[in-house]
Amino acid sequence: MTETREAFDIAKVRFDGAGLIAAVACDADTGEVLMVAWMNREALEKTLREGVVTYWSRSRGELWTKGLTSGHTQEVTEIRIDCDLDCVLLRVRQRGGACHNGFRSCFYRRIEGGSLVTDREKVFDDESVYKRP
Amino acid sequence: MTETREAFDIAKVRFDGAGLIAAVACDADTGEVLMVAWMNREALEKTLREGVVTYWSRSRGELWTKGLTSGHTQEVTEIRIDCDLDCVLLRVRQRGGACHNGFRSCFYRRIEGGSLVTDREKVFDDESVYKRP
C-alpha cells in the first residue's frame, strides 16, 4: 500500500486530566500484549528520544524507565498511536519478563466463570529479582 | 503446564477514581491490538455475562456495546486480567473494523521521526457506516 504522512505534533496528544495516556506494550515479534501502563508527555518524549520505554508511575508519582530495577528493559521497535490520539501502542523487545510477578506478560490469568486461571509459566524468579523480604 | 485456579471476585477489580479500568481488545486469531477503551463494573459484568463487548463511553457517559451503530461487534473468545487487577485484555472476533475511521485497528498510524505514518488500509467505508453528513 501507499503510506501517507502527516506531521506529528506531540501537543495534539490528548493527555487526560491527570496529564496521562495509556500505553500498551506488546512483543515486537509475536505481538503478544505484555503490559499496560501510563505515560505523561515527558515519558512519551523520553521514550521517543531514547528508544527504551519510560512510563509514568502513578503509584510513585515519578518517571519510570522500565527495567532500571530488574534489568528487564523494553527496547522500542515501533510506536503507534490510536485514532483519538489518546493511547499509544509500543512494540518492544522485552528483556526477561514485563510482569513484576515473574511472568512474561502481566496478563498471565484468564477469567473463566467465577475463577482466575493462571495458564502461563513464570520466566524469572521475581522474589530474587526484586529482592523482596 | 499445570493451570492453577483462584476465585475471581469482581469486587477486587481496581477500578480507578472514575470507576473505570482500561480494556485492550485484540484479535482472537492474530493477537493484533485493535483498540483500547474503558469499562466500569457494569460494562465488565455485562461483557462477562453476554460474551459480546460492552465498554463505558467516557465522552457520552453511557454503556457502549461496541457495534450497535456500525454492526462491528466484538464477540469475546477470552478475557484476561493483569497482575494488578486494573486492566483487562479481551480476545475478540471483530466484525468489520474496530476503528470509527474505517480501519481494522485504531492503531493505523506509526510515529516516525516528526511524522505520523498511515501504513494500514481501510477495511470499511466509515462515512457510509456512520452516516456522517
PDB file of C-alpha atoms in Angstrom:
ATOM      1  CA  MET A   1       0.000   0.000   0.000  1.00  0.00           C
ATOM      2  CA  THR A   2       0.938   3.647  -0.283  1.00  0.00           C
ATOM      3  CA  GLU A   3       1.885   5.134   3.043  1.00  0.00           C
ATOM      4  CA  THR A   4       0.659   8.628   3.809  1.00  0.00           C
ATOM      5  CA  ARG A   5       2.380  11.039   6.146  1.00  0.00           C
ATOM      6  CA  GLU A   6       1.221  13.933   8.257  1.00  0.00           C
ATOM      7  CA  ALA A   7       3.094  15.993  10.807  1.00  0.00           C
ATOM      8  CA  PHE A   8       3.186  14.594  14.342  1.00  0.00           C
ATOM      9  CA  ASP A   9       2.710  17.300  16.941  1.00  0.00           C
ATOM     10  CA  ILE A  10       3.029  15.993  20.483  1.00  0.00           C
ATOM     11  CA  ALA A  11       0.991  18.979  21.663  1.00  0.00           C
ATOM     12  CA  LYS A  12      -2.005  17.351  19.981  1.00  0.00           C
ATOM     13  CA  VAL A  13      -1.750  14.144  22.008  1.00  0.00           C
ATOM     14  CA  ARG A  14      -4.795  14.052  24.248  1.00  0.00           C
ATOM     15  CA  PHE A  15      -3.378  13.535  27.713  1.00  0.00           C
ATOM     16  CA  ASP A  16      -6.194  13.198  30.262  1.00  0.00           C
ATOM     17  CA  GLY A  17      -6.992  15.405  33.229  1.00  0.00           C
ATOM     18  CA  ALA A  18      -4.067  13.902  35.118  1.00  0.00           C
ATOM     19  CA  GLY A  19      -1.764  14.505  32.145  1.00  0.00           C
ATOM     20  CA  LEU A  20      -1.610  10.827  31.189  1.00  0.00           C
ATOM     21  CA  ILE A  21      -2.320   8.479  28.302  1.00  0.00           C
ATOM     22  CA  ALA A  22      -2.496   4.697  28.383  1.00  0.00           C
ATOM     23  CA  ALA A  23       0.447   2.864  26.832  1.00  0.00           C
ATOM     24  CA  VAL A  24       0.155  -0.748  25.704  1.00  0.00           C
ATOM     25  CA  ALA A  25       3.408  -2.671  25.262  1.00  0.00           C
ATOM     26  CA  CYS A  26       3.404  -5.699  23.008  1.00  0.00           C
ATOM     27  CA  ASP A  27       6.128  -8.097  21.933  1.00  0.00           C
ATOM     28  CA  ALA A  28       7.975  -6.958  18.823  1.00  0.00           C
ATOM     29  CA  ASP A  29       7.987 -10.417  17.299  1.00  0.00           C
ATOM     30  CA  THR A  30       4.750 -12.075  18.391  1.00  0.00           C
ATOM     31  CA  GLY A  31       2.518  -9.077  19.106  1.00  0.00           C
ATOM     32  CA  GLU A  32       1.573 -10.572  22.498  1.00  0.00           C
ATOM     33  CA  VAL A  33       0.327  -7.880  24.850  1.00  0.00           C
ATOM     34  CA  LEU A  34       2.821  -7.652  27.695  1.00  0.00           C
ATOM     35  CA  MET A  35       1.554  -4.845  29.906  1.00  0.00           C
ATOM     36  CA  VAL A  36      -0.430  -1.636  30.084  1.00  0.00           C
ATOM     37  CA  ALA A  37       0.915   1.402  31.886  1.00  0.00           C
ATOM     38  CA  TRP A  38       0.811   5.194  31.686  1.00  0.00           C
ATOM     39  CA  MET A  39       2.799   7.969  30.107  1.00  0.00           C
ATOM     40  CA  ASN A  40       2.829  11.694  30.643  1.00  0.00           C
ATOM     41  CA  ARG A  41       4.222  13.985  27.977  1.00  0.00           C
ATOM     42  CA  GLU A  42       7.735  13.799  29.407  1.00  0.00           C
ATOM     43  CA  ALA A  43       7.686   9.988  29.430  1.00  0.00           C
ATOM     44  CA  LEU A  44       6.483   9.868  25.830  1.00  0.00           C
ATOM     45  CA  GLU A  45       9.114  12.381  24.705  1.00  0.00           C
ATOM     46  CA  LYS A  46      11.857  10.469  26.531  1.00  0.00           C
ATOM     47  CA  THR A  47      10.708   7.161  25.024  1.00  0.00           C
ATOM     48  CA  LEU A  48      10.622   8.641  21.522  1.00  0.00           C
ATOM     49  CA  ARG A  49      14.046  10.181  22.015  1.00  0.00           C
ATOM     50  CA  GLU A  50      15.867   7.296  23.689  1.00  0.00           C
ATOM     51  CA  GLY A  51      14.230   4.199  22.196  1.00  0.00           C
ATOM     52  CA  VAL A  52      13.776   2.476  25.539  1.00  0.00           C
ATOM     53  CA  VAL A  53      10.445   2.690  27.295  1.00  0.00           C
ATOM     54  CA  THR A  54       9.844   5.141  30.116  1.00  0.00           C
ATOM     55  CA  TYR A  55       6.423   5.256  31.742  1.00  0.00           C
ATOM     56  CA  TRP A  56       4.929   7.456  34.430  1.00  0.00           C
ATOM     57  CA  SER A  57       4.418   5.578  37.679  1.00  0.00           C
ATOM     58  CA  ARG A  58       1.076   6.641  39.100  1.00  0.00           C
ATOM     59  CA  SER A  59       1.804   4.957  42.427  1.00  0.00           C
ATOM     60  CA  ARG A  60       5.220   6.549  42.890  1.00  0.00           C
ATOM     61  CA  GLY A  61       4.458   9.809  41.068  1.00  0.00           C
ATOM     62  CA  GLU A  62       7.674   9.727  39.043  1.00  0.00           C
ATOM     63  CA  LEU A  63       9.134   8.770  35.688  1.00  0.00           C
ATOM     64  CA  TRP A  64       9.722   5.040  35.497  1.00  0.00           C
ATOM     65  CA  THR A  65      12.173   3.661  32.990  1.00  0.00           C
ATOM     66  CA  LYS A  66      11.077   0.060  32.803  1.00  0.00           C
ATOM     67  CA  GLY A  67      13.854  -2.308  33.826  1.00  0.00           C
ATOM     68  CA  LEU A  68      16.008   0.031  35.931  1.00  0.00           C
ATOM     69  CA  THR A  69      15.495  -2.242  38.964  1.00  0.00           C
ATOM     70  CA  SER A  70      15.012  -5.593  37.282  1.00  0.00           C
ATOM     71  CA  GLY A  71      17.156  -5.252  34.169  1.00  0.00           C
ATOM     72  CA  HIS A  72      14.029  -6.106  32.209  1.00  0.00           C
ATOM     73  CA  THR A  73      14.155  -3.188  29.814  1.00  0.00           C
ATOM     74  CA  GLN A  74      11.947  -2.630  26.805  1.00  0.00           C
ATOM     75  CA  GLU A  75      13.703  -1.609  23.609  1.00  0.00           C
ATOM     76  CA  VAL A  76      11.282   0.119  21.255  1.00  0.00           C
ATOM     77  CA  THR A  77      10.952  -1.170  17.705  1.00  0.00           C
ATOM     78  CA  GLU A  78       7.857   0.850  16.812  1.00  0.00           C
ATOM     79  CA  ILE A  79       5.454   3.316  18.393  1.00  0.00           C
ATOM     80  CA  ARG A  80       1.892   3.571  17.108  1.00  0.00           C
ATOM     81  CA  ILE A  81      -0.865   5.936  18.201  1.00  0.00           C
ATOM     82  CA  ASP A  82      -4.603   5.496  18.010  1.00  0.00           C
ATOM     83  CA  CYS A  83      -7.255   7.392  16.068  1.00  0.00           C
ATOM     84  CA  ASP A  84      -8.137   9.608  19.029  1.00  0.00           C
ATOM     85  CA  LEU A  85      -4.513  10.404  19.874  1.00  0.00           C
ATOM     86  CA  ASP A  86      -5.060   9.269  23.446  1.00  0.00           C
ATOM     87  CA  CYS A  87      -3.322   5.900  23.562  1.00  0.00           C
ATOM     88  CA  VAL A  88      -0.016   4.537  22.299  1.00  0.00           C
ATOM     89  CA  LEU A  89       0.968   1.022  21.271  1.00  0.00           C
ATOM     90  CA  LEU A  90       4.634   0.175  21.797  1.00  0.00           C
ATOM     91  CA  ARG A  91       6.270  -2.740  20.041  1.00  0.00           C
ATOM     92  CA  VAL A  92       9.190  -3.739  22.235  1.00  0.00           C
ATOM     93  CA  ARG A  93      11.998  -6.194  22.635  1.00  0.00           C
ATOM     94  CA  GLN A  94      11.354  -7.250  26.225  1.00  0.00           C
ATOM     95  CA  ARG A  95      14.306  -8.489  28.241  1.00  0.00           C
ATOM     96  CA  GLY A  96      13.236 -11.063  30.833  1.00  0.00           C
ATOM     97  CA  GLY A  97       9.605 -10.504  31.682  1.00  0.00           C
ATOM     98  CA  ALA A  98       7.342  -7.464  31.775  1.00  0.00           C
ATOM     99  CA  CYS A  99       5.481  -8.530  34.909  1.00  0.00           C
ATOM    100  CA  HIS A 100       6.768  -7.874  38.419  1.00  0.00           C
ATOM    101  CA  ASN A 101       5.263 -11.218  39.424  1.00  0.00           C
ATOM    102  CA  GLY A 102       7.759 -13.057  37.224  1.00  0.00           C
ATOM    103  CA  PHE A 103       5.731 -13.615  34.081  1.00  0.00           C
ATOM    104  CA  ARG A 104       6.487 -12.601  30.516  1.00  0.00           C
ATOM    105  CA  SER A 105       3.144 -10.748  30.341  1.00  0.00           C
ATOM    106  CA  CYS A 106       1.122  -9.142  33.117  1.00  0.00           C
ATOM    107  CA  PHE A 107      -1.933 -10.878  31.617  1.00  0.00           C
ATOM    108  CA  TYR A 108      -0.998 -14.341  32.889  1.00  0.00           C
ATOM    109  CA  ARG A 109      -4.526 -15.158  34.067  1.00  0.00           C
ATOM    110  CA  ARG A 110      -7.780 -15.609  32.220  1.00  0.00           C
ATOM    111  CA  ILE A 111     -11.173 -15.052  33.768  1.00  0.00           C
ATOM    112  CA  GLU A 112     -13.262 -18.176  33.368  1.00  0.00           C
ATOM    113  CA  GLY A 113     -16.617 -18.485  35.053  1.00  0.00           C
ATOM    114  CA  GLY A 114     -16.020 -17.456  38.640  1.00  0.00           C
ATOM    115  CA  SER A 115     -12.297 -18.254  38.503  1.00  0.00           C
ATOM    116  CA  LEU A 116      -8.993 -16.661  37.679  1.00  0.00           C
ATOM    117  CA  VAL A 117      -6.929 -19.284  35.894  1.00  0.00           C
ATOM    118  CA  THR A 118      -3.154 -18.926  35.706  1.00  0.00           C
ATOM    119  CA  ASP A 119      -2.201 -20.523  32.402  1.00  0.00           C
ATOM    120  CA  ARG A 120       1.306 -19.144  31.918  1.00  0.00           C
ATOM    121  CA  GLU A 121       4.658 -20.142  33.426  1.00  0.00           C
ATOM    122  CA  LYS A 122       6.953 -17.741  35.225  1.00  0.00           C
ATOM    123  CA  VAL A 123      10.005 -16.769  33.189  1.00  0.00           C
ATOM    124  CA  PHE A 124      12.056 -15.379  36.073  1.00  0.00           C
ATOM    125  CA  ASP A 125      12.251 -15.556  39.856  1.00  0.00           C
ATOM    126  CA  ASP A 126      10.529 -12.363  40.922  1.00  0.00           C
ATOM    127  CA  GLU A 127      11.477 -12.828  44.584  1.00  0.00           C
ATOM    128  CA  SER A 128      15.189 -12.645  43.814  1.00  0.00           C
ATOM    129  CA  VAL A 129      14.975 -10.069  41.011  1.00  0.00           C
ATOM    130  CA  TYR A 130      13.030  -7.603  43.120  1.00  0.00           C
ATOM    131  CA  LYS A 131      14.747  -8.661  46.377  1.00  0.00           C
ATOM    132  CA  ARG A 132      11.568  -8.879  48.368  1.00  0.00           C
ATOM    133  CA  PRO A 133      11.905  -9.659  52.054  1.00  0.00           C
TER     134      PRO A 133
ATOM    135  CA  MET B   1       1.748 -26.707  32.204  1.00  0.00           C
ATOM    136  CA  THR B   2      -0.496 -27.147  35.215  1.00  0.00           C
ATOM    137  CA  GLU B   3      -3.141 -24.458  35.432  1.00  0.00           C
ATOM    138  CA  THR B   4      -3.930 -23.056  38.839  1.00  0.00           C
ATOM    139  CA  ARG B   5      -7.243 -21.550  39.830  1.00  0.00           C
ATOM    140  CA  GLU B   6      -8.299 -18.985  42.356  1.00  0.00           C
ATOM    141  CA  ALA B   7     -11.680 -17.392  42.930  1.00  0.00           C
ATOM    142  CA  PHE B   8     -12.446 -14.328  40.816  1.00  0.00           C
ATOM    143  CA  ASP B   9     -14.175 -11.621  42.831  1.00  0.00           C
ATOM    144  CA  ILE B  10     -15.182  -8.655  40.701  1.00  0.00           C
ATOM    145  CA  ALA B  11     -15.223  -6.538  43.863  1.00  0.00           C
ATOM    146  CA  LYS B  12     -11.419  -6.854  43.888  1.00  0.00           C
ATOM    147  CA  VAL B  13     -11.001  -5.328  40.428  1.00  0.00           C
ATOM    148  CA  ARG B  14      -9.275  -1.995  40.951  1.00  0.00           C
ATOM    149  CA  PHE B  15     -11.494   0.486  39.150  1.00  0.00           C
ATOM    150  CA  ASP B  16      -9.984   3.974  39.278  1.00  0.00           C
ATOM    151  CA  GLY B  17     -11.364   7.116  40.871  1.00  0.00           C
ATOM    152  CA  ALA B  18     -13.808   7.468  37.991  1.00  0.00           C
ATOM    153  CA  GLY B  19     -14.876   3.833  38.388  1.00  0.00           C
ATOM    154  CA  LEU B  20     -13.053   2.695  35.243  1.00  0.00           C
ATOM    155  CA  ILE B  21     -10.402   0.270  34.071  1.00  0.00           C
ATOM    156  CA  ALA B  22      -8.642   0.211  30.707  1.00  0.00           C
ATOM    157  CA  ALA B  23      -9.703  -2.569  28.344  1.00  0.00           C
ATOM    158  CA  VAL B  24      -7.493  -3.668  25.457  1.00  0.00           C
ATOM    159  CA  ALA B  25      -9.167  -5.575  22.642  1.00  0.00           C
ATOM    160  CA  CYS B  26      -7.046  -7.789  20.439  1.00  0.00           C
ATOM    161  CA  ASP B  27      -7.852 -10.060  17.538  1.00  0.00           C
ATOM    162  CA  ALA B  28      -8.738 -13.597  18.620  1.00  0.00           C
ATOM    163  CA  ASP B  29      -6.684 -15.182  15.851  1.00  0.00           C
ATOM    164  CA  THR B  30      -3.709 -12.895  15.305  1.00  0.00           C
ATOM    165  CA  GLY B  31      -3.417 -11.109  18.659  1.00  0.00           C
ATOM    166  CA  GLU B  32      -3.240  -7.732  16.847  1.00  0.00           C
ATOM    167  CA  VAL B  33      -4.238  -4.922  19.184  1.00  0.00           C
ATOM    168  CA  LEU B  34      -7.438  -3.421  17.796  1.00  0.00           C
ATOM    169  CA  MET B  35      -8.409  -0.727  20.285  1.00  0.00           C
ATOM    170  CA  VAL B  36      -8.225   0.475  23.863  1.00  0.00           C
ATOM    171  CA  ALA B  37     -11.317   1.697  25.665  1.00  0.00           C
ATOM    172  CA  TRP B  38     -12.789   1.772  29.168  1.00  0.00           C
ATOM    173  CA  MET B  39     -15.065  -0.342  31.308  1.00  0.00           C
ATOM    174  CA  ASN B  40     -16.883   0.335  34.526  1.00  0.00           C
ATOM    175  CA  ARG B  41     -18.047  -2.541  36.691  1.00  0.00           C
ATOM    176  CA  GLU B  42     -21.381  -2.775  34.901  1.00  0.00           C
ATOM    177  CA  ALA B  43     -19.698  -2.947  31.488  1.00  0.00           C
ATOM    178  CA  LEU B  44     -17.341  -5.679  32.659  1.00  0.00           C
ATOM    179  CA  GLU B  45     -20.171  -7.681  34.205  1.00  0.00           C
ATOM    180  CA  LYS B  46     -22.276  -7.333  31.055  1.00  0.00           C
ATOM    181  CA  THR B  47     -19.358  -8.383  28.858  1.00  0.00           C
ATOM    182  CA  LEU B  48     -18.634 -11.413  31.038  1.00  0.00           C
ATOM    183  CA  ARG B  49     -22.307 -12.369  31.046  1.00  0.00           C
ATOM    184  CA  GLU B  50     -23.162 -11.811  27.390  1.00  0.00           C
ATOM    185  CA  GLY B  51     -19.940 -12.619  25.554  1.00  0.00           C
ATOM    186  CA  VAL B  52     -20.046  -9.507  23.401  1.00  0.00           C
ATOM    187  CA  VAL B  53     -18.042  -6.478  24.413  1.00  0.00           C
ATOM    188  CA  THR B  54     -19.653  -3.535  26.170  1.00  0.00           C
ATOM    189  CA  TYR B  55     -17.464  -0.584  27.160  1.00  0.00           C
ATOM    190  CA  TRP B  56     -18.180   2.607  29.061  1.00  0.00           C
ATOM    191  CA  SER B  57     -18.136   5.641  26.796  1.00  0.00           C
ATOM    192  CA  ARG B  58     -16.367   8.421  28.645  1.00  0.00           C
ATOM    193  CA  SER B  59     -17.477  11.012  26.087  1.00  0.00           C
ATOM    194  CA  ARG B  60     -21.143  10.036  26.154  1.00  0.00           C
ATOM    195  CA  GLY B  61     -21.251   8.902  29.787  1.00  0.00           C
ATOM    196  CA  GLU B  62     -23.113   5.693  28.998  1.00  0.00           C
ATOM    197  CA  LEU B  63     -22.678   1.984  28.390  1.00  0.00           C
ATOM    198  CA  TRP B  64     -21.478   1.353  24.861  1.00  0.00           C
ATOM    199  CA  THR B  65     -21.992  -2.056  23.306  1.00  0.00           C
ATOM    200  CA  LYS B  66     -19.449  -1.946  20.511  1.00  0.00           C
ATOM    201  CA  GLY B  67     -21.080  -2.350  17.122  1.00  0.00           C
ATOM    202  CA  LEU B  68     -24.635  -1.256  17.934  1.00  0.00           C
ATOM    203  CA  THR B  69     -24.348   1.560  15.372  1.00  0.00           C
ATOM    204  CA  SER B  70     -21.886   0.058  12.927  1.00  0.00           C
ATOM    205  CA  GLY B  71     -22.663  -3.640  13.185  1.00  0.00           C
ATOM    206  CA  HIS B  72     -18.998  -4.110  14.023  1.00  0.00           C
ATOM    207  CA  THR B  73     -19.491  -6.161  17.156  1.00  0.00           C
ATOM    208  CA  GLN B  74     -16.789  -7.872  19.179  1.00  0.00           C
ATOM    209  CA  GLU B  75     -17.507 -11.449  20.203  1.00  0.00           C
ATOM    210  CA  VAL B  76     -15.397 -12.421  23.188  1.00  0.00           C
ATOM    211  CA  THR B  77     -13.286 -15.545  22.982  1.00  0.00           C
ATOM    212  CA  GLU B  78     -11.257 -14.910  26.148  1.00  0.00           C
ATOM    213  CA  ILE B  79     -10.937 -12.297  28.876  1.00  0.00           C
ATOM    214  CA  ARG B  80      -7.635 -11.910  30.720  1.00  0.00           C
ATOM    215  CA  ILE B  81      -6.775  -9.608  33.608  1.00  0.00           C
ATOM    216  CA  ASP B  82      -3.451  -8.194  34.633  1.00  0.00           C
ATOM    217  CA  CYS B  83      -1.370  -8.678  37.762  1.00  0.00           C
ATOM    218  CA  ASP B  84      -2.693  -5.510  39.401  1.00  0.00           C
ATOM    219  CA  LEU B  85      -6.331  -6.269  38.577  1.00  0.00           C
ATOM    220  CA  ASP B  86      -6.694  -2.876  36.933  1.00  0.00           C
ATOM    221  CA  CYS B  87      -6.710  -3.716  33.219  1.00  0.00           C
ATOM    222  CA  VAL B  88      -8.389  -6.360  31.074  1.00  0.00           C
ATOM    223  CA  LEU B  89      -7.303  -7.899  27.791  1.00  0.00           C
ATOM    224  CA  LEU B  90     -10.137  -9.054  25.557  1.00  0.00           C
ATOM    225  CA  ARG B  91      -9.584 -11.525  22.737  1.00  0.00           C
ATOM    226  CA  VAL B  92     -12.373 -10.868  20.261  1.00  0.00           C
ATOM    227  CA  ARG B  93     -13.770 -11.854  16.916  1.00  0.00           C
ATOM    228  CA  GLN B  94     -14.101  -8.410  15.369  1.00  0.00           C
ATOM    229  CA  ARG B  95     -16.736  -7.944  12.698  1.00  0.00           C
ATOM    230  CA  GLY B  96     -15.705  -5.295  10.173  1.00  0.00           C
ATOM    231  CA  GLY B  97     -13.254  -2.931  11.817  1.00  0.00           C
ATOM    232  CA  ALA B  98     -12.743  -1.707  15.356  1.00  0.00           C
ATOM    233  CA  CYS B  99     -11.891   1.867  14.358  1.00  0.00           C
ATOM    234  CA  HIS B 100     -14.525   4.500  13.659  1.00  0.00           C
ATOM    235  CA  ASN B 101     -12.211   5.870  10.958  1.00  0.00           C
ATOM    236  CA  GLY B 102     -12.663   2.710   8.896  1.00  0.00           C
ATOM    237  CA  PHE B 103      -9.606   0.718   9.870  1.00  0.00           C
ATOM    238  CA  ARG B 104      -9.365  -2.751  11.345  1.00  0.00           C
ATOM    239  CA  SER B 105      -7.339  -1.366  14.276  1.00  0.00           C
ATOM    240  CA  CYS B 106      -7.388   2.104  15.818  1.00  0.00           C
ATOM    241  CA  PHE B 107      -3.572   1.970  15.730  1.00  0.00           C
ATOM    242  CA  TYR B 108      -3.320   2.506  11.981  1.00  0.00           C
ATOM    243  CA  ARG B 109      -0.507   5.060  12.270  1.00  0.00           C
ATOM    244  CA  ARG B 110       3.052   4.764  13.474  1.00  0.00           C
ATOM    245  CA  ILE B 111       5.043   7.659  14.877  1.00  0.00           C
ATOM    246  CA  GLU B 112       8.257   8.028  12.914  1.00  0.00           C
ATOM    247  CA  GLY B 113      10.507  10.972  13.484  1.00  0.00           C
ATOM    248  CA  GLY B 114       8.276  14.004  13.325  1.00  0.00           C
ATOM    249  CA  SER B 115       5.614  12.224  11.287  1.00  0.00           C
ATOM    250  CA  LEU B 116       2.503  10.146  11.697  1.00  0.00           C
ATOM    251  CA  VAL B 117       2.588   7.496   9.003  1.00  0.00           C
ATOM    252  CA  THR B 118      -0.608   5.709   7.978  1.00  0.00           C
ATOM    253  CA  ASP B 119       0.504   2.240   6.959  1.00  0.00           C
ATOM    254  CA  ARG B 120      -2.794   0.365   7.031  1.00  0.00           C
ATOM    255  CA  GLU B 121      -5.666   0.220   4.549  1.00  0.00           C
ATOM    256  CA  LYS B 122      -9.261   0.980   5.460  1.00  0.00           C
ATOM    257  CA  VAL B 123     -11.442  -2.111   5.673  1.00  0.00           C
ATOM    258  CA  PHE B 124     -14.794  -0.330   5.500  1.00  0.00           C
ATOM    259  CA  ASP B 125     -16.269   2.984   4.383  1.00  0.00           C
ATOM    260  CA  ASP B 126     -16.617   4.880   7.644  1.00  0.00           C
ATOM    261  CA  GLU B 127     -18.542   7.719   6.016  1.00  0.00           C
ATOM    262  CA  SER B 128     -21.396   5.444   4.991  1.00  0.00           C
ATOM    263  CA  VAL B 129     -21.296   3.156   8.054  1.00  0.00           C
ATOM    264  CA  TYR B 130     -21.547   6.049  10.499  1.00  0.00           C
ATOM    265  CA  LYS B 131     -23.681   8.170   8.120  1.00  0.00           C
ATOM    266  CA  ARG B 132     -21.702  11.307   8.647  1.00  0.00           C
ATOM    267  CA  PRO B 133     -23.024  14.428   6.939  1.00  0.00           C
TER     268      PRO B 133
END
